[in-house]
mmCIF file of C-alpha atoms in Angstrom:
data_model
loop_
_atom_site.group_PDB
_atom_site.id
_atom_site.type_symbol
_atom_site.label_atom_id
_atom_site.label_comp_id
_atom_site.label_asym_id
_atom_site.label_seq_id
_atom_site.Cartn_x
_atom_site.Cartn_y
_atom_site.Cartn_z
ATOM 1 C CA UNK A 282 0.268 0.089 0.018
ATOM 2 C CA UNK A 283 1.403 3.441 -0.850
ATOM 3 C CA UNK A 284 0.302 6.832 -1.065
ATOM 4 C CA UNK A 285 0.893 10.143 -2.613
ATOM 5 C CA UNK A 286 1.426 13.574 -0.056
ATOM 6 C CA UNK A 287 0.747 16.850 -1.340
ATOM 7 C CA UNK A 288 2.516 20.003 0.535
ATOM 8 C CA UNK A 289 -0.024 21.951 2.345
ATOM 9 C CA UNK A 290 1.091 25.402 1.747
ATOM 10 C CA UNK A 291 0.145 28.458 3.219
ATOM 11 C CA UNK A 292 -1.087 31.605 2.039
ATOM 12 C CA UNK A 293 -3.845 34.599 2.474
ATOM 13 C CA UNK A 294 -6.977 33.920 0.297
ATOM 14 C CA UNK A 295 -7.087 37.875 0.311
ATOM 15 C CA UNK A 296 -11.065 37.305 -0.739
ATOM 16 C CA UNK A 297 -12.273 36.815 2.377
ATOM 17 C CA UNK A 298 -15.776 36.141 3.295
ATOM 18 C CA UNK A 299 -18.337 38.781 3.134
ATOM 19 C CA UNK A 300 -21.975 38.537 4.699
ATOM 20 C CA UNK A 301 -24.553 41.074 3.373
ATOM 21 C CA UNK A 302 -27.265 42.693 5.912
ATOM 22 C CA UNK A 303 -30.567 44.027 4.899
ATOM 23 C CA UNK A 304 -32.340 46.412 7.413
ATOM 24 C CA UNK A 305 -35.645 47.119 6.869
ATOM 25 C CA UNK A 306 -36.741 50.398 9.023
ATOM 26 C CA UNK A 307 -40.199 51.354 9.606
ATOM 27 C CA UNK A 308 -41.166 55.157 10.672
ATOM 28 C CA UNK A 309 -44.545 56.130 11.449
ATOM 29 C CA UNK A 310 -45.796 59.514 11.657
ATOM 30 C CA UNK A 311 -48.791 61.257 13.202
ATOM 31 C CA UNK A 312 -50.132 64.697 11.718
ATOM 32 C CA UNK A 313 -52.366 66.390 14.324
ATOM 33 C CA UNK A 314 -53.889 69.332 13.247
ATOM 34 C CA UNK A 315 -56.078 71.428 15.749
ATOM 35 C CA UNK A 316 -58.451 74.493 15.405
ATOM 36 C CA UNK A 317 -59.767 76.552 18.294
ATOM 37 C CA UNK A 318 -61.961 79.837 18.613
ATOM 38 C CA UNK A 319 -64.136 81.827 20.611
ATOM 39 C CA UNK A 320 -67.598 83.331 20.185
ATOM 40 C CA UNK A 321 -65.485 86.337 18.830
ATOM 41 C CA UNK A 322 -63.382 84.720 16.433
ATOM 42 C CA UNK A 323 -63.745 85.197 12.878
ATOM 43 C CA UNK A 324 -63.138 82.162 10.277
ATOM 44 C CA UNK A 325 -63.064 82.335 6.426
ATOM 45 C CA UNK A 326 -66.353 81.716 4.763
ATOM 46 C CA UNK A 327 -66.104 78.349 2.552
ATOM 47 C CA UNK A 328 -66.608 79.191 -0.683
ATOM 48 C CA UNK A 329 -67.241 77.115 -3.906
ATOM 49 C CA UNK A 330 -63.632 77.851 -4.966
ATOM 50 C CA UNK A 331 -62.097 76.578 -1.683
ATOM 51 C CA UNK A 332 -64.462 73.956 -1.473
ATOM 52 C CA UNK A 333 -63.316 72.700 -5.236
ATOM 53 C CA UNK A 334 -60.075 72.990 -4.351
ATOM 54 C CA UNK A 335 -60.063 70.997 -1.057
ATOM 55 C CA UNK A 336 -61.674 68.045 -3.075
ATOM 56 C CA UNK A 337 -59.540 68.278 -6.062
ATOM 57 C CA UNK A 338 -57.555 65.091 -6.938
ATOM 58 C CA UNK A 339 -53.818 65.269 -8.136
ATOM 59 C CA UNK A 340 -53.404 65.662 -11.812
ATOM 60 C CA UNK A 341 -51.827 62.576 -12.223
ATOM 61 C CA UNK A 342 -53.814 60.282 -10.572
ATOM 62 C CA UNK A 343 -55.921 59.459 -13.383
ATOM 63 C CA UNK A 344 -52.597 58.940 -15.449
ATOM 64 C CA UNK A 345 -51.235 55.059 -15.546
ATOM 65 C CA UNK A 346 -48.145 54.091 -14.480
ATOM 66 C CA UNK A 347 -44.729 54.715 -16.161
ATOM 67 C CA UNK A 348 -42.213 52.009 -16.296
ATOM 68 C CA UNK A 349 -38.132 52.234 -17.253
ATOM 69 C CA UNK A 350 -36.221 49.207 -18.263
ATOM 70 C CA UNK A 351 -32.661 49.088 -18.204
ATOM 71 C CA UNK A 352 -31.000 48.283 -20.291
ATOM 72 C CA UNK A 353 -33.098 49.631 -23.194
ATOM 73 C CA UNK A 354 -35.112 47.407 -25.789
ATOM 74 C CA UNK A 355 -32.583 45.710 -28.402
ATOM 75 C CA UNK A 356 -29.535 46.598 -26.763
ATOM 76 C CA UNK A 357 -26.518 44.709 -27.578
ATOM 77 C CA UNK A 358 -23.266 43.785 -25.999
ATOM 78 C CA UNK A 359 -24.399 44.126 -22.541
ATOM 79 C CA UNK A 360 -21.879 43.304 -19.835
ATOM 80 C CA UNK A 361 -23.103 40.087 -17.905
ATOM 81 C CA UNK A 362 -22.410 41.797 -14.588
ATOM 82 C CA UNK A 363 -24.602 44.599 -15.545
ATOM 83 C CA UNK A 364 -27.461 44.976 -13.134
ATOM 84 C CA UNK A 365 -31.099 44.932 -14.904
ATOM 85 C CA UNK A 366 -33.230 47.438 -13.388
ATOM 86 C CA UNK A 367 -37.262 48.318 -13.731
ATOM 87 C CA UNK A 368 -38.613 51.347 -12.156
ATOM 88 C CA UNK A 369 -42.135 52.736 -12.014
ATOM 89 C CA UNK A 370 -43.877 56.193 -11.077
ATOM 90 C CA UNK A 371 -47.161 56.753 -10.274
ATOM 91 C CA UNK A 372 -47.343 53.081 -9.520
ATOM 92 C CA UNK A 373 -46.135 50.176 -7.864
ATOM 93 C CA UNK A 374 -44.818 46.781 -9.580
ATOM 94 C CA UNK A 375 -46.994 43.967 -9.218
ATOM 95 C CA UNK A 376 -44.634 41.335 -11.054
ATOM 96 C CA UNK A 377 -41.134 41.576 -12.969
ATOM 97 C CA UNK A 378 -39.797 38.286 -14.408
ATOM 98 C CA UNK A 379 -36.162 38.182 -16.371
ATOM 99 C CA UNK A 380 -35.657 34.962 -18.435
ATOM 100 C CA UNK A 381 -33.222 33.679 -21.110
ATOM 101 C CA UNK A 382 -33.932 30.640 -23.159
ATOM 102 C CA UNK A 383 -32.808 26.949 -21.259
ATOM 103 C CA UNK A 384 -32.488 28.582 -17.732
ATOM 104 C CA UNK A 385 -34.314 29.477 -14.791
ATOM 105 C CA UNK A 386 -35.791 32.966 -14.327
ATOM 106 C CA UNK A 387 -33.066 35.258 -12.816
ATOM 107 C CA UNK A 388 -33.651 36.273 -9.166
ATOM 108 C CA UNK A 389 -34.244 39.855 -8.583
ATOM 109 C CA UNK A 390 -35.198 42.123 -5.480
ATOM 110 C CA UNK A 391 -37.919 44.800 -5.281
ATOM 111 C CA UNK A 392 -37.606 47.941 -2.794
ATOM 112 C CA UNK A 393 -39.838 48.378 -0.011
ATOM 113 C CA UNK A 394 -41.738 50.868 -1.770
ATOM 114 C CA UNK A 395 -42.489 48.620 -4.695
ATOM 115 C CA UNK A 396 -41.417 51.033 -7.081
ATOM 116 C CA UNK A 397 -37.796 49.687 -8.268
ATOM 117 C CA UNK A 398 -36.555 45.967 -9.079
ATOM 118 C CA UNK A 399 -33.058 45.003 -9.930
ATOM 119 C CA UNK A 400 -31.304 41.546 -10.538
ATOM 120 C CA UNK A 401 -29.068 39.955 -8.087
ATOM 121 C CA UNK A 402 -27.174 37.286 -10.103
ATOM 122 C CA UNK A 403 -25.131 37.973 -13.097
ATOM 123 C CA UNK A 404 -26.431 37.258 -16.715
ATOM 124 C CA UNK A 405 -24.669 34.457 -18.759
ATOM 125 C CA UNK A 406 -23.032 35.582 -21.873
ATOM 126 C CA UNK A 407 -23.952 35.421 -25.321
ATOM 127 C CA UNK A 408 -27.875 35.102 -24.501
ATOM 128 C CA UNK A 409 -31.010 36.913 -25.198
ATOM 129 C CA UNK A 410 -33.075 38.055 -22.126
ATOM 130 C CA UNK A 411 -36.401 39.327 -21.926
ATOM 131 C CA UNK A 412 -37.986 41.265 -19.027
ATOM 132 C CA UNK A 413 -41.611 41.476 -18.681
ATOM 133 C CA UNK A 414 -42.982 44.158 -16.064
ATOM 134 C CA UNK A 415 -46.318 44.988 -14.492
ATOM 135 C CA UNK A 416 -47.423 47.803 -12.578
ATOM 136 C CA UNK A 417 -50.659 49.331 -11.319
ATOM 137 C CA UNK A 418 -51.463 52.610 -10.645
ATOM 138 C CA UNK A 419 -54.203 54.473 -8.244
ATOM 139 C CA UNK A 420 -56.993 53.672 -10.666
ATOM 140 C CA UNK A 421 -55.819 49.776 -10.091
ATOM 141 C CA UNK A 422 -55.646 48.962 -14.103
ATOM 142 C CA UNK A 423 -52.555 47.104 -14.548
ATOM 143 C CA UNK A 424 -49.578 48.346 -17.347
ATOM 144 C CA UNK A 425 -47.217 45.850 -18.533
ATOM 145 C CA UNK A 426 -44.098 46.456 -20.581
ATOM 146 C CA UNK A 427 -41.521 44.028 -22.266
ATOM 147 C CA UNK A 428 -37.956 44.530 -23.095
ATOM 148 C CA UNK A 429 -35.039 42.475 -24.861
ATOM 149 C CA UNK A 430 -31.795 42.729 -25.158
ATOM 150 C CA UNK A 431 -28.684 40.485 -25.491
ATOM 151 C CA UNK A 432 -25.386 40.534 -23.495
ATOM 152 C CA UNK A 433 -22.076 40.040 -25.155
ATOM 153 C CA UNK A 434 -19.895 37.232 -26.840
ATOM 154 C CA UNK A 435 -16.606 36.719 -24.719
ATOM 155 C CA UNK A 436 -13.167 36.187 -26.080
ATOM 156 C CA UNK A 437 -12.804 33.490 -24.173
ATOM 157 C CA UNK A 438 -14.879 31.303 -21.299
ATOM 158 C CA UNK A 439 -14.316 30.114 -18.157
ATOM 159 C CA UNK A 440 -15.284 27.172 -16.597
ATOM 160 C CA UNK A 441 -13.968 24.854 -13.245
ATOM 161 C CA UNK A 442 -13.679 21.221 -12.480
ATOM 162 C CA UNK A 443 -13.126 19.525 -9.012
ATOM 163 C CA UNK A 444 -11.547 16.144 -7.963
ATOM 164 C CA UNK A 445 -13.888 15.695 -5.311
ATOM 165 C CA UNK A 446 -16.979 13.880 -5.620
ATOM 166 C CA UNK A 447 -20.552 12.835 -3.522
ATOM 167 C CA UNK A 448 -18.005 10.641 -1.143
ATOM 168 C CA UNK A 449 -16.235 10.403 2.318
ATOM 169 C CA UNK A 450 -13.262 11.804 2.822
ATOM 170 C CA UNK A 451 -10.300 12.402 5.524
ATOM 171 C CA UNK A 452 -10.113 15.772 7.908
ATOM 172 C CA UNK A 453 -7.308 17.197 5.743
ATOM 173 C CA UNK A 454 -8.966 17.119 2.427
ATOM 174 C CA UNK A 455 -8.899 20.711 0.814
ATOM 175 C CA UNK A 456 -11.581 21.568 -1.889
ATOM 176 C CA UNK A 457 -9.838 21.771 -5.118
ATOM 177 C CA UNK A 458 -10.894 23.877 -7.985
ATOM 178 C CA UNK A 459 -9.164 23.535 -11.469
ATOM 179 C CA UNK A 460 -10.029 26.589 -14.029
ATOM 180 C CA UNK A 461 -9.439 26.071 -17.985
ATOM 181 C CA UNK A 462 -8.124 29.544 -18.079
ATOM 182 C CA UNK A 463 -5.876 32.144 -16.200
ATOM 183 C CA UNK A 464 -7.804 33.765 -13.381
ATOM 184 C CA UNK A 465 -6.707 37.433 -13.186
ATOM 185 C CA UNK A 466 -9.838 38.841 -11.248
ATOM 186 C CA UNK A 467 -8.867 36.529 -8.337
ATOM 187 C CA UNK A 468 -11.197 38.390 -5.714
ATOM 188 C CA UNK A 469 -14.339 38.213 -7.988
ATOM 189 C CA UNK A 470 -14.005 34.413 -8.294
ATOM 190 C CA UNK A 471 -13.572 34.152 -4.496
ATOM 191 C CA UNK A 472 -16.852 36.156 -4.026
ATOM 192 C CA UNK A 473 -18.960 33.907 -6.352
ATOM 193 C CA UNK A 474 -18.017 30.778 -4.111
ATOM 194 C CA UNK A 475 -20.808 29.956 -1.526
ATOM 195 C CA UNK A 476 -19.793 27.590 1.348
ATOM 196 C CA UNK A 477 -21.840 25.623 3.824
ATOM 197 C CA UNK A 478 -20.674 23.246 6.532
ATOM 198 C CA UNK A 479 -22.555 21.397 9.140
ATOM 199 C CA UNK A 480 -20.177 22.596 11.737
ATOM 200 C CA UNK A 481 -18.156 25.964 12.353
ATOM 201 C CA UNK A 482 -15.173 25.678 10.115
ATOM 202 C CA UNK A 483 -12.413 28.644 9.654
ATOM 203 C CA UNK A 484 -10.420 28.250 7.129
ATOM 204 C CA UNK A 485 -8.777 30.413 3.928
ATOM 205 C CA UNK A 486 -8.961 30.201 -0.304
ATOM 206 C CA UNK A 487 -5.429 29.542 -1.296
ATOM 207 C CA UNK A 488 -4.268 30.400 -4.998
ATOM 208 C CA UNK A 489 -1.665 27.949 -6.590
ATOM 209 C CA UNK A 490 -0.795 30.267 -9.538
ATOM 210 C CA UNK A 491 -3.548 31.441 -11.646
ATOM 211 C CA UNK A 492 -5.515 28.300 -12.470
ATOM 212 C CA UNK A 493 -5.817 26.346 -9.318
ATOM 213 C CA UNK A 494 -7.568 27.818 -5.989
ATOM 214 C CA UNK A 495 -7.976 25.581 -2.837
ATOM 215 C CA UNK A 496 -9.777 26.109 0.101
ATOM 216 C CA UNK A 497 -8.029 24.504 3.661
ATOM 217 C CA UNK A 498 -9.445 24.211 7.239
ATOM 218 C CA UNK A 499 -7.188 26.327 9.638
ATOM 219 C CA UNK A 500 -6.659 23.378 11.334
ATOM 220 C CA UNK A 501 -8.602 19.838 10.323
ATOM 221 C CA UNK A 502 -12.387 19.627 9.126
ATOM 222 C CA UNK A 503 -14.315 18.713 12.507
ATOM 223 C CA UNK A 504 -15.440 14.782 12.236
ATOM 224 C CA UNK A 505 -18.189 13.989 10.274
ATOM 225 C CA UNK A 506 -18.959 17.500 8.804
ATOM 226 C CA UNK A 507 -21.035 17.887 5.994
ATOM 227 C CA UNK A 508 -20.045 20.254 3.289
ATOM 228 C CA UNK A 509 -21.210 21.863 0.319
ATOM 229 C CA UNK A 510 -20.131 24.567 -2.086
ATOM 230 C CA UNK A 511 -21.470 26.200 -5.202
ATOM 231 C CA UNK A 512 -19.059 28.235 -7.691
ATOM 232 C CA UNK A 513 -21.726 30.988 -9.052
ATOM 233 C CA UNK A 514 -19.272 31.069 -12.143
ATOM 234 C CA UNK A 515 -21.960 32.439 -14.393
ATOM 235 C CA UNK A 516 -21.534 35.941 -15.813
ATOM 236 C CA UNK A 517 -18.153 36.313 -13.632
ATOM 237 C CA UNK A 518 -15.544 38.463 -15.454
ATOM 238 C CA UNK A 519 -12.473 35.910 -14.538
ATOM 239 C CA UNK A 520 -9.976 38.245 -16.605
ATOM 240 C CA UNK A 521 -10.325 41.138 -19.112
ATOM 241 C CA UNK A 522 -12.613 39.409 -21.546
ATOM 242 C CA UNK A 523 -13.384 35.866 -20.030
ATOM 243 C CA UNK A 524 -16.498 35.225 -18.626
ATOM 244 C CA UNK A 525 -17.664 32.181 -16.751
ATOM 245 C CA UNK A 526 -20.437 30.386 -18.423
ATOM 246 C CA UNK A 527 -21.575 27.319 -15.998
ATOM 247 C CA UNK A 528 -21.817 27.035 -12.263
ATOM 248 C CA UNK A 529 -20.194 24.331 -10.515
ATOM 249 C CA UNK A 530 -21.625 22.351 -7.225
ATOM 250 C CA UNK A 531 -20.500 19.672 -5.291
ATOM 251 C CA UNK A 532 -21.022 18.075 -1.524
ATOM 252 C CA UNK A 533 -19.065 15.570 0.444
ATOM 253 C CA UNK A 534 -18.901 14.460 4.179
ATOM 254 C CA UNK A 535 -15.869 14.187 6.295
ATOM 255 C CA UNK A 536 -15.242 10.981 7.950
ATOM 256 C CA UNK A 537 -13.362 9.621 10.744
ATOM 257 C CA UNK A 538 -10.105 11.528 11.893
ATOM 258 C CA UNK A 539 -6.649 9.693 10.706
ATOM 259 C CA UNK A 540 -3.673 11.601 11.417
ATOM 260 C CA UNK A 541 0.159 10.671 11.686
ATOM 261 C CA UNK A 542 2.445 12.770 12.915
ATOM 262 C CA UNK A 543 5.972 11.583 11.765
ATOM 263 C CA UNK A 544 9.437 12.563 13.251
ATOM 264 C CA UNK A 545 12.492 12.964 10.863
ATOM 265 C CA UNK A 546 14.861 12.796 14.284
ATOM 266 C CA UNK A 547 13.728 9.566 15.226
ATOM 267 C CA UNK A 548 12.353 8.020 12.380
ATOM 268 C CA UNK A 549 9.194 7.059 13.913
ATOM 269 C CA UNK A 550 5.687 7.774 13.310
ATOM 270 C CA UNK A 551 2.454 8.196 15.562
ATOM 271 C CA UNK A 552 -0.914 7.078 14.029
ATOM 272 C CA UNK A 553 -3.952 8.790 15.768
ATOM 273 C CA UNK A 554 -7.557 7.589 14.909
ATOM 274 C CA UNK A 555 -10.306 9.353 15.878
ATOM 275 C CA UNK A 556 -8.212 11.672 18.180
ATOM 276 C CA UNK A 557 -6.748 8.544 19.825
ATOM 277 C CA UNK A 558 -3.521 6.677 19.756
ATOM 278 C CA UNK A 559 -3.353 3.762 17.443
ATOM 279 C CA UNK A 560 0.343 2.956 16.640
ATOM 280 C CA UNK A 561 3.540 3.817 16.970
ATOM 281 C CA UNK A 562 5.762 2.741 13.771
ATOM 282 C CA UNK A 563 9.329 3.151 12.244
ATOM 283 C CA UNK A 564 9.169 5.067 9.018
ATOM 284 C CA UNK A 565 11.694 6.402 6.481
ATOM 285 C CA UNK A 566 11.945 9.803 6.166
ATOM 286 C CA UNK A 567 15.058 10.161 3.207
ATOM 287 C CA UNK A 568 18.785 9.856 3.192
ATOM 288 C CA UNK A 569 20.871 11.916 5.278
ATOM 289 C CA UNK A 570 20.765 15.362 3.878
ATOM 290 C CA UNK A 571 17.946 14.779 1.723
ATOM 291 C CA UNK A 572 15.351 14.356 4.548
ATOM 292 C CA UNK A 573 11.394 15.315 4.369
ATOM 293 C CA UNK A 574 11.002 19.118 4.875
ATOM 294 C CA UNK A 575 8.995 20.059 8.010
ATOM 295 C CA UNK A 576 5.089 20.453 7.380
ATOM 296 C CA UNK A 577 1.707 19.340 6.732
ATOM 297 C CA UNK A 578 1.200 16.622 4.338
ATOM 298 C CA UNK A 579 -2.393 15.569 2.477
ATOM 299 C CA UNK A 580 -2.909 11.982 1.374
ATOM 300 C CA UNK A 581 -4.972 12.590 -1.524
ATOM 301 C CA UNK A 582 -4.507 9.331 -3.563
ATOM 302 C CA UNK A 583 -4.137 5.663 -2.775
ATOM 303 C CA UNK A 584 -3.042 2.405 -4.503
ATOM 304 C CA UNK A 585 -1.897 -1.071 -4.030
ATOM 305 C CA UNK A 586 0.946 -1.533 -4.977
ATOM 306 C CA UNK A 587 2.630 1.938 -5.456
ATOM 307 C CA UNK A 588 6.293 2.029 -6.245
ATOM 308 C CA UNK A 589 8.113 5.167 -4.546
ATOM 309 C CA UNK A 590 11.636 5.174 -5.926
ATOM 310 C CA UNK A 591 14.362 7.686 -6.675
ATOM 311 C CA UNK A 592 16.641 10.165 -4.974
ATOM 312 C CA UNK A 593 15.296 10.241 -1.442
ATOM 313 C CA UNK A 594 13.723 6.710 -1.028
ATOM 314 C CA UNK A 595 15.489 3.887 0.513
#
């Protein structure tokens, strides 16, 4: 039985995790008007003119709602990262849909007043989108407007893959993503990744060059942790003119803890299984002057047999 180890490496992810908080504030106001008089007070008589002014309705009350959609109808070369916005005056939004062929509707958010909507996820490149919005005014009669536009065709596209599957892994396994194109806007790619764990985990993303991104926990994954991640790469500009066209998602489970602590001085290793010492075995750590470097290594492959020969092996 043999295995291939991978150096842990270290680095600052730079991107970090971000949380967005939405706060809705409600303000209630009370306007009170009072009049008082005496038997000798003089009040202005109510004339036909003042009566008509008091009962007049705003001029816009009878007008239908006005809808504005951005990007404008028949727009082309629209950036996939651009927000789609819909606004209405003299009314409130009843429904907004943003769709493209072969995909689910794009999600969006409506403001508290019901007068403005904007998309909340990036668009896809090389797609035609259709926006349909409906608003209703004081009269209650709805107004619907439809607009279509096309996103730009990128110079190149970005895709990602992972070696992980729906399996059980050890407590040291990293999340490994490999990209088909060099990533320049690393922060944007990191922000697009959503990571969920069933137990609290502190860790960071680490770039190995421009095409490989790993997530490592600070120490080890807690035993029996369930992990799920989604890389929302659709529409993300990873480099100038390079956009993601597909998302990547995966889930897996962490099994029992199995950790080996090796001493290059004594040439012995201690095996800990489920946090308890299981064995104390002699090992070879390389020839004199070519000892294995100090650090944390991960066993990410296994085979039987595996021939380990060459300089440093005995």
